[in-house]
Amino acid sequence: MKLFAYSLREYDELAFLDAQAAKNGFEYGWTSEYPTLENAKLAQGYDALTIITNPMTPELLARYAQMGIRGIATRSIGYDHIDLGAARDLGIRVAHAAYPPDGVADYTVMLILMALRKAKLVDAAASYQDFELRGKIGRTLGSCTVGVVGTGRIGEAVCRRLAGFGARVVACDPYPKAALADVVDYVELDELLACSDVVTLHAPGLPENDHMIGAGELARMKDGVVIVNAARGALIDTAALIDALESGKVGAAALDTIENEAGLYYLDRSRDVLPNRDRSVLMAFPNVIVTPHMAFYTEEAVDHMVSSNVEALLAFDHGEDSPFEVK
């Protein structure tokens, strides 16, 4: 197999990919650029691609299919940036990554604590020597009811961590887990929204989950609720969230992912005027934390992201099944 890697980071992913090539005996090429119609030619002569969370449109997929690409793997759990129907029609098999849930679960709890303790406001005030306590009082996590939307591997890990803080944990998921019976109370989404002091989202980025938290859902939440999203940006209607923050309905938000973030993360855009007004508005609130979609970012996760992509693409090359294939 000859593998081409797009948007590969030389400061972390490259070493892991090099180790996989040495271990499994395949050739690879790479670029730090995101795949486009203009740079598709870089993958000429290769059999498979590994990418990150950049849009793979029907036009782009067709170009790669014409070049002989028959397998594409994304170094992310989510795969909604790939047009799966187009890939299937073109005969391109698609895979996603897997990595331990602990990094995102730890990060989620960190975001919850930062929001509850008003860490952004406290840190900003301290930078200009405002050490007054006024307006900075927080809440203990153990005093809260936390609603976890989605109890897959990451959501389950979050639930177990929250229980360790003494918080009451409620959860909703189409497939409740018996293994969590001693940790959470499963309820319907409406009940979860109504009773939770903190709502944290861990649902997949499926079309049916688009804007699962909108104006109606926000209205049903407690006054002063804290909202956390370390899953997919499209789960929250950003305009509705901004309205709820401005009205005071939402007391705080901690967002590792937002809508329309493609083309921003993971690039140095420090010298650019960014075409994303919603992000600018959210960043301006003293009670909103916005981080650049990096809850996953641990050494263990990056290693697993690369290795699971390689494993899937090697299976595709051999005509075999892979547990990482998206069907």
PDB file of C-alpha atoms in Angstrom, residues 32 52 74 123 136 141 150 160 210 225-226 232 262 279 297:
ATOM      1  CA  SER A  32       0.592  19.881   5.909  1.00  0.00           C
ATOM      2  CA  ILE A  52      -8.446  15.309   9.227  1.00  0.00           C
ATOM      3  CA  THR A  74     -10.119  10.456   8.793  1.00  0.00           C
ATOM      4  CA  ASP A 123      -7.998  34.998  35.111  1.00  0.00           C
ATOM      5  CA  LYS A 136     -16.606  35.872  40.983  1.00  0.00           C
ATOM      6  CA  LEU A 141     -19.584  20.518  41.134  1.00  0.00           C
ATOM      7  CA  GLY A 150     -25.169  10.732  24.960  1.00  0.00           C
ATOM      8  CA  ARG A 160     -18.075   8.079  35.934  1.00  0.00           C
ATOM      9  CA  ASP A 210     -28.309  19.008  14.072  1.00  0.00           C
ATOM     10  CA  VAL A 225     -27.717  26.737  33.314  1.00  0.00           C
ATOM     11  CA  VAL A 226     -24.164  25.911  32.243  1.00  0.00           C
ATOM     12  CA  ARG A 232     -19.754  18.475  17.595  1.00  0.00           C
ATOM     13  CA  ALA A 262     -13.961  24.507   9.192  1.00  0.00           C
ATOM     14  CA  ARG A 279     -17.057  32.962  17.351  1.00  0.00           C
ATOM     15  CA  TYR A 297      -5.425  16.233  22.053  1.00  0.00           C
TER      16      TYR A 297
END
